[in-house]
Amino acid sequence: MLQKFYPDDYVDSAYGIDFERLYGEGYRGVIFDIDNTLVPHGAPADNRSKELFARLKGLGYGSILLSNNKEPRVKTFGDAVGAGYIYKAGKPAVGNYRKAMEIMHTDKDSTLFVGDQLFTDVWGAKKAGMRTFLVKPIHPKEEIQIVFKRRLEKIVLFFYLRRQRSGGVK
């Protein structure tokens, strides 16, 4: 039952993902969450995030920000990194994951999703059929509703990591 929340990959940071290798495997689009995935919650785009999006563009990737946040937050970040965006995305509903793929002219087999939350980011992307990367949150300070979800995520991650260590299939 918990497997529907399991990410395909669990990594320390969005900045450590080998996008070059993944491009060689046929991936052409990346959908990102923003807060606590690319920068601390509410923080503006920094040099590291701008460099990441420039690198992705140089490799030939399309990129879209998919956030449940309001437009001013998402637009400002998107403009700063040069990425398209969808705000008030309604994650984990799959509609805007699909819309993001349409915008990038990709499909579920050529699109990656990178986010920091299991029950919104990863679950929605998995329902849309794409490869998922769960990243560790950048900063521990979060809104109260996310703090409660993190406690439940710890339970899911416990079983996910136990399965990984035992050689179980993702």
mmCIF file with all atom_site columns, C-alpha atoms in Angstrom:
data_model
loop_
_atom_site.group_PDB
_atom_site.id
_atom_site.type_symbol
_atom_site.label_atom_id
_atom_site.label_alt_id
_atom_site.label_comp_id
_atom_site.label_asym_id
_atom_site.label_entity_id
_atom_site.label_seq_id
_atom_site.pdbx_PDB_ins_code
_atom_site.Cartn_x
_atom_site.Cartn_y
_atom_site.Cartn_z
_atom_site.occupancy
_atom_site.B_iso_or_equiv
_atom_site.pdbx_formal_charge
_atom_site.auth_seq_id
_atom_site.auth_comp_id
_atom_site.auth_asym_id
_atom_site.auth_atom_id
_atom_site.pdbx_PDB_model_num
ATOM 1   C CA . MET A 1 1   ? 0.000  0.000  0.000   1.00 0.00 ? 1   MET A CA 1
ATOM 2   C CA . LEU A 1 2   ? 2.762  2.462  0.866   1.00 0.00 ? 2   LEU A CA 1
ATOM 3   C CA . GLN A 1 3   ? 4.581  1.706  -2.401  1.00 0.00 ? 3   GLN A CA 1
ATOM 4   C CA . LYS A 1 4   ? 2.412  4.200  -4.284  1.00 0.00 ? 4   LYS A CA 1
ATOM 5   C CA . PHE A 1 5   ? 4.284  6.917  -2.379  1.00 0.00 ? 5   PHE A CA 1
ATOM 6   C CA . TYR A 1 6   ? 7.784  5.510  -2.938  1.00 0.00 ? 6   TYR A CA 1
ATOM 7   C CA . PRO A 1 7   ? 10.035 7.665  -5.130  1.00 0.00 ? 7   PRO A CA 1
ATOM 8   C CA . ASP A 1 8   ? 11.999 6.071  -7.924  1.00 0.00 ? 8   ASP A CA 1
ATOM 9   C CA . ASP A 1 9   ? 15.126 7.770  -6.567  1.00 0.00 ? 9   ASP A CA 1
ATOM 10  C CA . TYR A 1 10  ? 15.834 9.363  -3.181  1.00 0.00 ? 10  TYR A CA 1
ATOM 11  C CA . VAL A 1 11  ? 18.730 11.822 -3.274  1.00 0.00 ? 11  VAL A CA 1
ATOM 12  C CA . ASP A 1 12  ? 20.293 14.433 -1.041  1.00 0.00 ? 12  ASP A CA 1
ATOM 13  C CA . SER A 1 13  ? 19.745 17.366 -3.387  1.00 0.00 ? 13  SER A CA 1
ATOM 14  C CA . ALA A 1 14  ? 18.331 18.395 -6.756  1.00 0.00 ? 14  ALA A CA 1
ATOM 15  C CA . TYR A 1 15  ? 21.784 19.800 -7.431  1.00 0.00 ? 15  TYR A CA 1
ATOM 16  C CA . GLY A 1 16  ? 23.425 16.374 -7.215  1.00 0.00 ? 16  GLY A CA 1
ATOM 17  C CA . ILE A 1 17  ? 21.276 14.638 -9.845  1.00 0.00 ? 17  ILE A CA 1
ATOM 18  C CA . ASP A 1 18  ? 23.247 13.459 -12.874 1.00 0.00 ? 18  ASP A CA 1
ATOM 19  C CA . PHE A 1 19  ? 21.152 15.206 -15.516 1.00 0.00 ? 19  PHE A CA 1
ATOM 20  C CA . GLU A 1 20  ? 23.781 14.544 -18.175 1.00 0.00 ? 20  GLU A CA 1
ATOM 21  C CA . ARG A 1 21  ? 23.439 10.773 -17.735 1.00 0.00 ? 21  ARG A CA 1
ATOM 22  C CA . LEU A 1 22  ? 19.648 11.028 -17.654 1.00 0.00 ? 22  LEU A CA 1
ATOM 23  C CA . TYR A 1 23  ? 19.663 13.018 -20.887 1.00 0.00 ? 23  TYR A CA 1
ATOM 24  C CA . GLY A 1 24  ? 21.646 10.165 -22.417 1.00 0.00 ? 24  GLY A CA 1
ATOM 25  C CA . GLU A 1 25  ? 18.900 7.804  -21.236 1.00 0.00 ? 25  GLU A CA 1
ATOM 26  C CA . GLY A 1 26  ? 16.325 9.803  -23.219 1.00 0.00 ? 26  GLY A CA 1
ATOM 27  C CA . TYR A 1 27  ? 14.877 12.228 -20.685 1.00 0.00 ? 27  TYR A CA 1
ATOM 28  C CA . ARG A 1 28  ? 14.078 15.639 -22.155 1.00 0.00 ? 28  ARG A CA 1
ATOM 29  C CA . GLY A 1 29  ? 11.969 17.461 -19.581 1.00 0.00 ? 29  GLY A CA 1
ATOM 30  C CA . VAL A 1 30  ? 12.236 18.184 -15.857 1.00 0.00 ? 30  VAL A CA 1
ATOM 31  C CA . ILE A 1 31  ? 9.401  19.342 -13.638 1.00 0.00 ? 31  ILE A CA 1
ATOM 32  C CA . PHE A 1 32  ? 10.521 20.896 -10.352 1.00 0.00 ? 32  PHE A CA 1
ATOM 33  C CA . ASP A 1 33  ? 8.854  21.868 -7.130  1.00 0.00 ? 33  ASP A CA 1
ATOM 34  C CA . ILE A 1 34  ? 10.400 25.080 -5.738  1.00 0.00 ? 34  ILE A CA 1
ATOM 35  C CA . ASP A 1 35  ? 10.225 25.472 -1.978  1.00 0.00 ? 35  ASP A CA 1
ATOM 36  C CA . ASN A 1 36  ? 12.610 23.238 -0.048  1.00 0.00 ? 36  ASN A CA 1
ATOM 37  C CA . THR A 1 37  ? 13.503 21.500 -3.319  1.00 0.00 ? 37  THR A CA 1
ATOM 38  C CA . LEU A 1 38  ? 15.538 24.240 -5.016  1.00 0.00 ? 38  LEU A CA 1
ATOM 39  C CA . VAL A 1 39  ? 15.731 26.894 -2.271  1.00 0.00 ? 39  VAL A CA 1
ATOM 40  C CA . PRO A 1 40  ? 14.519 27.255 1.333   1.00 0.00 ? 40  PRO A CA 1
ATOM 41  C CA . HIS A 1 41  ? 10.795 27.960 1.671   1.00 0.00 ? 41  HIS A CA 1
ATOM 42  C CA . GLY A 1 42  ? 9.998  31.425 0.312   1.00 0.00 ? 42  GLY A CA 1
ATOM 43  C CA . ALA A 1 43  ? 13.585 32.233 -0.690  1.00 0.00 ? 43  ALA A CA 1
ATOM 44  C CA . PRO A 1 44  ? 14.322 33.888 -4.035  1.00 0.00 ? 44  PRO A CA 1
ATOM 45  C CA . ALA A 1 45  ? 16.205 32.126 -6.806  1.00 0.00 ? 45  ALA A CA 1
ATOM 46  C CA . ASP A 1 46  ? 19.895 32.019 -5.964  1.00 0.00 ? 46  ASP A CA 1
ATOM 47  C CA . ASN A 1 47  ? 22.964 31.619 -8.169  1.00 0.00 ? 47  ASN A CA 1
ATOM 48  C CA . ARG A 1 48  ? 22.950 27.856 -7.720  1.00 0.00 ? 48  ARG A CA 1
ATOM 49  C CA . SER A 1 49  ? 19.371 27.515 -8.979  1.00 0.00 ? 49  SER A CA 1
ATOM 50  C CA . LYS A 1 50  ? 20.003 29.892 -11.882 1.00 0.00 ? 50  LYS A CA 1
ATOM 51  C CA . GLU A 1 51  ? 23.100 27.906 -12.868 1.00 0.00 ? 51  GLU A CA 1
ATOM 52  C CA . LEU A 1 52  ? 21.157 24.631 -12.694 1.00 0.00 ? 52  LEU A CA 1
ATOM 53  C CA . PHE A 1 53  ? 18.464 25.875 -15.068 1.00 0.00 ? 53  PHE A CA 1
ATOM 54  C CA . ALA A 1 54  ? 21.073 27.320 -17.444 1.00 0.00 ? 54  ALA A CA 1
ATOM 55  C CA . ARG A 1 55  ? 22.876 23.949 -17.415 1.00 0.00 ? 55  ARG A CA 1
ATOM 56  C CA . LEU A 1 56  ? 19.637 22.077 -18.114 1.00 0.00 ? 56  LEU A CA 1
ATOM 57  C CA . LYS A 1 57  ? 18.815 24.401 -21.006 1.00 0.00 ? 57  LYS A CA 1
ATOM 58  C CA . GLY A 1 58  ? 22.316 23.925 -22.402 1.00 0.00 ? 58  GLY A CA 1
ATOM 59  C CA . LEU A 1 59  ? 21.863 20.160 -22.293 1.00 0.00 ? 59  LEU A CA 1
ATOM 60  C CA . GLY A 1 60  ? 18.604 20.454 -24.212 1.00 0.00 ? 60  GLY A CA 1
ATOM 61  C CA . TYR A 1 61  ? 16.083 19.936 -21.415 1.00 0.00 ? 61  TYR A CA 1
ATOM 62  C CA . GLY A 1 62  ? 12.779 21.691 -21.116 1.00 0.00 ? 62  GLY A CA 1
ATOM 63  C CA . SER A 1 63  ? 11.923 22.708 -17.547 1.00 0.00 ? 63  SER A CA 1
ATOM 64  C CA . ILE A 1 64  ? 8.773  23.737 -15.729 1.00 0.00 ? 64  ILE A CA 1
ATOM 65  C CA . LEU A 1 65  ? 8.136  24.763 -12.133 1.00 0.00 ? 65  LEU A CA 1
ATOM 66  C CA . LEU A 1 66  ? 5.039  23.090 -10.694 1.00 0.00 ? 66  LEU A CA 1
ATOM 67  C CA . SER A 1 67  ? 3.959  24.627 -7.409  1.00 0.00 ? 67  SER A CA 1
ATOM 68  C CA . ASN A 1 68  ? 0.892  24.717 -5.210  1.00 0.00 ? 68  ASN A CA 1
ATOM 69  C CA . ASN A 1 69  ? 1.940  28.250 -4.293  1.00 0.00 ? 69  ASN A CA 1
ATOM 70  C CA . LYS A 1 70  ? 0.373  31.465 -5.626  1.00 0.00 ? 70  LYS A CA 1
ATOM 71  C CA . GLU A 1 71  ? 1.418  33.134 -8.864  1.00 0.00 ? 71  GLU A CA 1
ATOM 72  C CA . PRO A 1 72  ? 3.572  35.972 -7.468  1.00 0.00 ? 72  PRO A CA 1
ATOM 73  C CA . ARG A 1 73  ? 5.902  33.469 -5.756  1.00 0.00 ? 73  ARG A CA 1
ATOM 74  C CA . VAL A 1 74  ? 6.092  31.055 -8.678  1.00 0.00 ? 74  VAL A CA 1
ATOM 75  C CA . LYS A 1 75  ? 6.320  33.674 -11.447 1.00 0.00 ? 75  LYS A CA 1
ATOM 76  C CA . THR A 1 76  ? 9.117  35.572 -9.706  1.00 0.00 ? 76  THR A CA 1
ATOM 77  C CA . PHE A 1 77  ? 11.152 32.383 -9.288  1.00 0.00 ? 77  PHE A CA 1
ATOM 78  C CA . GLY A 1 78  ? 10.402 31.184 -12.817 1.00 0.00 ? 78  GLY A CA 1
ATOM 79  C CA . ASP A 1 79  ? 11.408 34.504 -14.343 1.00 0.00 ? 79  ASP A CA 1
ATOM 80  C CA . ALA A 1 80  ? 14.669 34.500 -12.366 1.00 0.00 ? 80  ALA A CA 1
ATOM 81  C CA . VAL A 1 81  ? 15.709 31.014 -13.510 1.00 0.00 ? 81  VAL A CA 1
ATOM 82  C CA . GLY A 1 82  ? 14.251 31.240 -17.014 1.00 0.00 ? 82  GLY A CA 1
ATOM 83  C CA . ALA A 1 83  ? 11.711 28.458 -16.589 1.00 0.00 ? 83  ALA A CA 1
ATOM 84  C CA . GLY A 1 84  ? 8.048  28.111 -17.365 1.00 0.00 ? 84  GLY A CA 1
ATOM 85  C CA . TYR A 1 85  ? 5.721  27.646 -14.432 1.00 0.00 ? 85  TYR A CA 1
ATOM 86  C CA . ILE A 1 86  ? 2.323  26.462 -13.269 1.00 0.00 ? 86  ILE A CA 1
ATOM 87  C CA . TYR A 1 87  ? 1.042  27.916 -10.012 1.00 0.00 ? 87  TYR A CA 1
ATOM 88  C CA . LYS A 1 88  ? -1.760 26.683 -7.742  1.00 0.00 ? 88  LYS A CA 1
ATOM 89  C CA . ALA A 1 89  ? -1.059 23.314 -9.339  1.00 0.00 ? 89  ALA A CA 1
ATOM 90  C CA . GLY A 1 90  ? -3.294 21.253 -7.079  1.00 0.00 ? 90  GLY A CA 1
ATOM 91  C CA . LYS A 1 91  ? -0.666 18.562 -6.509  1.00 0.00 ? 91  LYS A CA 1
ATOM 92  C CA . PRO A 1 92  ? -1.083 15.600 -6.186  1.00 0.00 ? 92  PRO A CA 1
ATOM 93  C CA . ALA A 1 93  ? -3.804 15.839 -8.872  1.00 0.00 ? 93  ALA A CA 1
ATOM 94  C CA . VAL A 1 94  ? -2.256 14.781 -12.190 1.00 0.00 ? 94  VAL A CA 1
ATOM 95  C CA . GLY A 1 95  ? -3.768 17.392 -14.510 1.00 0.00 ? 95  GLY A CA 1
ATOM 96  C CA . ASN A 1 96  ? -1.025 19.975 -14.189 1.00 0.00 ? 96  ASN A CA 1
ATOM 97  C CA . TYR A 1 97  ? 1.751  17.376 -14.368 1.00 0.00 ? 97  TYR A CA 1
ATOM 98  C CA . ARG A 1 98  ? 0.294  16.469 -17.769 1.00 0.00 ? 98  ARG A CA 1
ATOM 99  C CA . LYS A 1 99  ? -0.064 20.141 -18.709 1.00 0.00 ? 99  LYS A CA 1
ATOM 100 C CA . ALA A 1 100 ? 3.633  20.666 -17.865 1.00 0.00 ? 100 ALA A CA 1
ATOM 101 C CA . MET A 1 101 ? 4.582  17.789 -20.170 1.00 0.00 ? 101 MET A CA 1
ATOM 102 C CA . GLU A 1 102 ? 2.442  19.252 -22.953 1.00 0.00 ? 102 GLU A CA 1
ATOM 103 C CA . ILE A 1 103 ? 4.170  22.619 -22.569 1.00 0.00 ? 103 ILE A CA 1
ATOM 104 C CA . MET A 1 104 ? 7.603  20.955 -22.797 1.00 0.00 ? 104 MET A CA 1
ATOM 105 C CA . HIS A 1 105 ? 6.513  18.618 -25.637 1.00 0.00 ? 105 HIS A CA 1
ATOM 106 C CA . THR A 1 106 ? 7.510  15.592 -23.582 1.00 0.00 ? 106 THR A CA 1
ATOM 107 C CA . ASP A 1 107 ? 5.666  12.553 -22.315 1.00 0.00 ? 107 ASP A CA 1
ATOM 108 C CA . LYS A 1 108 ? 5.736  10.442 -19.168 1.00 0.00 ? 108 LYS A CA 1
ATOM 109 C CA . ASP A 1 109 ? 8.638  8.368  -20.468 1.00 0.00 ? 109 ASP A CA 1
ATOM 110 C CA . SER A 1 110 ? 10.853 11.376 -21.199 1.00 0.00 ? 110 SER A CA 1
ATOM 111 C CA . THR A 1 111 ? 10.020 13.538 -18.161 1.00 0.00 ? 111 THR A CA 1
ATOM 112 C CA . LEU A 1 112 ? 11.533 13.642 -14.684 1.00 0.00 ? 112 LEU A CA 1
ATOM 113 C CA . PHE A 1 113 ? 9.976  15.109 -11.574 1.00 0.00 ? 113 PHE A CA 1
ATOM 114 C CA . VAL A 1 114 ? 12.029 16.525 -8.675  1.00 0.00 ? 114 VAL A CA 1
ATOM 115 C CA . GLY A 1 115 ? 10.415 17.475 -5.368  1.00 0.00 ? 115 GLY A CA 1
ATOM 116 C CA . ASP A 1 116 ? 10.732 17.273 -1.601  1.00 0.00 ? 116 ASP A CA 1
ATOM 117 C CA . GLN A 1 117 ? 7.325  15.935 -0.499  1.00 0.00 ? 117 GLN A CA 1
ATOM 118 C CA . LEU A 1 118 ? 5.995  12.404 -0.858  1.00 0.00 ? 118 LEU A CA 1
ATOM 119 C CA . PHE A 1 119 ? 2.264  13.025 -0.519  1.00 0.00 ? 119 PHE A CA 1
ATOM 120 C CA . THR A 1 120 ? 2.011  15.870 -3.013  1.00 0.00 ? 120 THR A CA 1
ATOM 121 C CA . ASP A 1 121 ? 5.063  16.000 -5.304  1.00 0.00 ? 121 ASP A CA 1
ATOM 122 C CA . VAL A 1 122 ? 6.048  12.359 -5.670  1.00 0.00 ? 122 VAL A CA 1
ATOM 123 C CA . TRP A 1 123 ? 2.598  10.809 -5.470  1.00 0.00 ? 123 TRP A CA 1
ATOM 124 C CA . GLY A 1 124 ? 1.223  13.131 -8.146  1.00 0.00 ? 124 GLY A CA 1
ATOM 125 C CA . ALA A 1 125 ? 4.161  12.517 -10.466 1.00 0.00 ? 125 ALA A CA 1
ATOM 126 C CA . LYS A 1 126 ? 3.901  8.760  -9.971  1.00 0.00 ? 126 LYS A CA 1
ATOM 127 C CA . LYS A 1 127 ? 0.180  8.892  -10.796 1.00 0.00 ? 127 LYS A CA 1
ATOM 128 C CA . ALA A 1 128 ? 1.136  10.768 -13.979 1.00 0.00 ? 128 ALA A CA 1
ATOM 129 C CA . GLY A 1 129 ? 3.553  7.928  -14.792 1.00 0.00 ? 129 GLY A CA 1
ATOM 130 C CA . MET A 1 130 ? 6.856  9.784  -14.739 1.00 0.00 ? 130 MET A CA 1
ATOM 131 C CA . ARG A 1 131 ? 10.175 9.037  -13.018 1.00 0.00 ? 131 ARG A CA 1
ATOM 132 C CA . THR A 1 132 ? 10.405 10.672 -9.610  1.00 0.00 ? 132 THR A CA 1
ATOM 133 C CA . PHE A 1 133 ? 13.242 12.060 -7.541  1.00 0.00 ? 133 PHE A CA 1
ATOM 134 C CA . LEU A 1 134 ? 12.575 12.804 -3.886  1.00 0.00 ? 134 LEU A CA 1
ATOM 135 C CA . VAL A 1 135 ? 15.111 15.237 -2.451  1.00 0.00 ? 135 VAL A CA 1
ATOM 136 C CA . LYS A 1 136 ? 15.819 15.907 1.192   1.00 0.00 ? 136 LYS A CA 1
ATOM 137 C CA . PRO A 1 137 ? 14.292 19.232 2.272   1.00 0.00 ? 137 PRO A CA 1
ATOM 138 C CA . ILE A 1 138 ? 16.789 22.081 2.122   1.00 0.00 ? 138 ILE A CA 1
ATOM 139 C CA . HIS A 1 139 ? 15.712 23.742 5.359   1.00 0.00 ? 139 HIS A CA 1
ATOM 140 C CA . PRO A 1 140 ? 13.840 22.446 8.418   1.00 0.00 ? 140 PRO A CA 1
ATOM 141 C CA . LYS A 1 141 ? 11.650 25.559 8.824   1.00 0.00 ? 141 LYS A CA 1
ATOM 142 C CA . GLU A 1 142 ? 8.289  24.831 7.214   1.00 0.00 ? 142 GLU A CA 1
ATOM 143 C CA . GLU A 1 143 ? 4.625  25.741 7.427   1.00 0.00 ? 143 GLU A CA 1
ATOM 144 C CA . ILE A 1 144 ? 2.673  23.864 10.095  1.00 0.00 ? 144 ILE A CA 1
ATOM 145 C CA . GLN A 1 145 ? 0.654  21.746 7.650   1.00 0.00 ? 145 GLN A CA 1
ATOM 146 C CA . ILE A 1 146 ? 3.886  20.503 6.081   1.00 0.00 ? 146 ILE A CA 1
ATOM 147 C CA . VAL A 1 147 ? 5.368  19.678 9.499   1.00 0.00 ? 147 VAL A CA 1
ATOM 148 C CA . PHE A 1 148 ? 2.484  17.256 10.112  1.00 0.00 ? 148 PHE A CA 1
ATOM 149 C CA . LYS A 1 149 ? 2.946  15.639 6.691   1.00 0.00 ? 149 LYS A CA 1
ATOM 150 C CA . ARG A 1 150 ? 6.667  15.214 7.352   1.00 0.00 ? 150 ARG A CA 1
ATOM 151 C CA . ARG A 1 151 ? 5.884  13.011 10.358  1.00 0.00 ? 151 ARG A CA 1
ATOM 152 C CA . LEU A 1 152 ? 3.853  10.691 8.142   1.00 0.00 ? 152 LEU A CA 1
ATOM 153 C CA . GLU A 1 153 ? 6.519  10.814 5.438   1.00 0.00 ? 153 GLU A CA 1
ATOM 154 C CA . LYS A 1 154 ? 9.067  9.502  7.956   1.00 0.00 ? 154 LYS A CA 1
ATOM 155 C CA . ILE A 1 155 ? 7.000  6.330  8.313   1.00 0.00 ? 155 ILE A CA 1
ATOM 156 C CA . VAL A 1 156 ? 6.811  5.811  4.549   1.00 0.00 ? 156 VAL A CA 1
ATOM 157 C CA . LEU A 1 157 ? 10.531 6.553  4.147   1.00 0.00 ? 157 LEU A CA 1
ATOM 158 C CA . PHE A 1 158 ? 11.382 4.043  6.879   1.00 0.00 ? 158 PHE A CA 1
ATOM 159 C CA . PHE A 1 159 ? 9.718  1.246  4.894   1.00 0.00 ? 159 PHE A CA 1
ATOM 160 C CA . TYR A 1 160 ? 11.070 2.546  1.582   1.00 0.00 ? 160 TYR A CA 1
ATOM 161 C CA . LEU A 1 161 ? 14.664 2.604  2.868   1.00 0.00 ? 161 LEU A CA 1
ATOM 162 C CA . ARG A 1 162 ? 14.277 -0.809 4.507   1.00 0.00 ? 162 ARG A CA 1
ATOM 163 C CA . ARG A 1 163 ? 13.088 -2.200 1.185   1.00 0.00 ? 163 ARG A CA 1
ATOM 164 C CA . GLN A 1 164 ? 15.999 -0.554 -0.644  1.00 0.00 ? 164 GLN A CA 1
ATOM 165 C CA . ARG A 1 165 ? 18.540 -2.025 1.784   1.00 0.00 ? 165 ARG A CA 1
ATOM 166 C CA . SER A 1 166 ? 17.059 -5.506 1.386   1.00 0.00 ? 166 SER A CA 1
ATOM 167 C CA . GLY A 1 167 ? 17.346 -5.256 -2.390  1.00 0.00 ? 167 GLY A CA 1
ATOM 168 C CA . GLY A 1 168 ? 13.605 -4.985 -2.942  1.00 0.00 ? 168 GLY A CA 1
ATOM 169 C CA . VAL A 1 169 ? 12.247 -3.637 -6.157  1.00 0.00 ? 169 VAL A CA 1
ATOM 170 C CA . LYS A 1 170 ? 11.401 0.065  -6.147  1.00 0.00 ? 170 LYS A CA 1
#
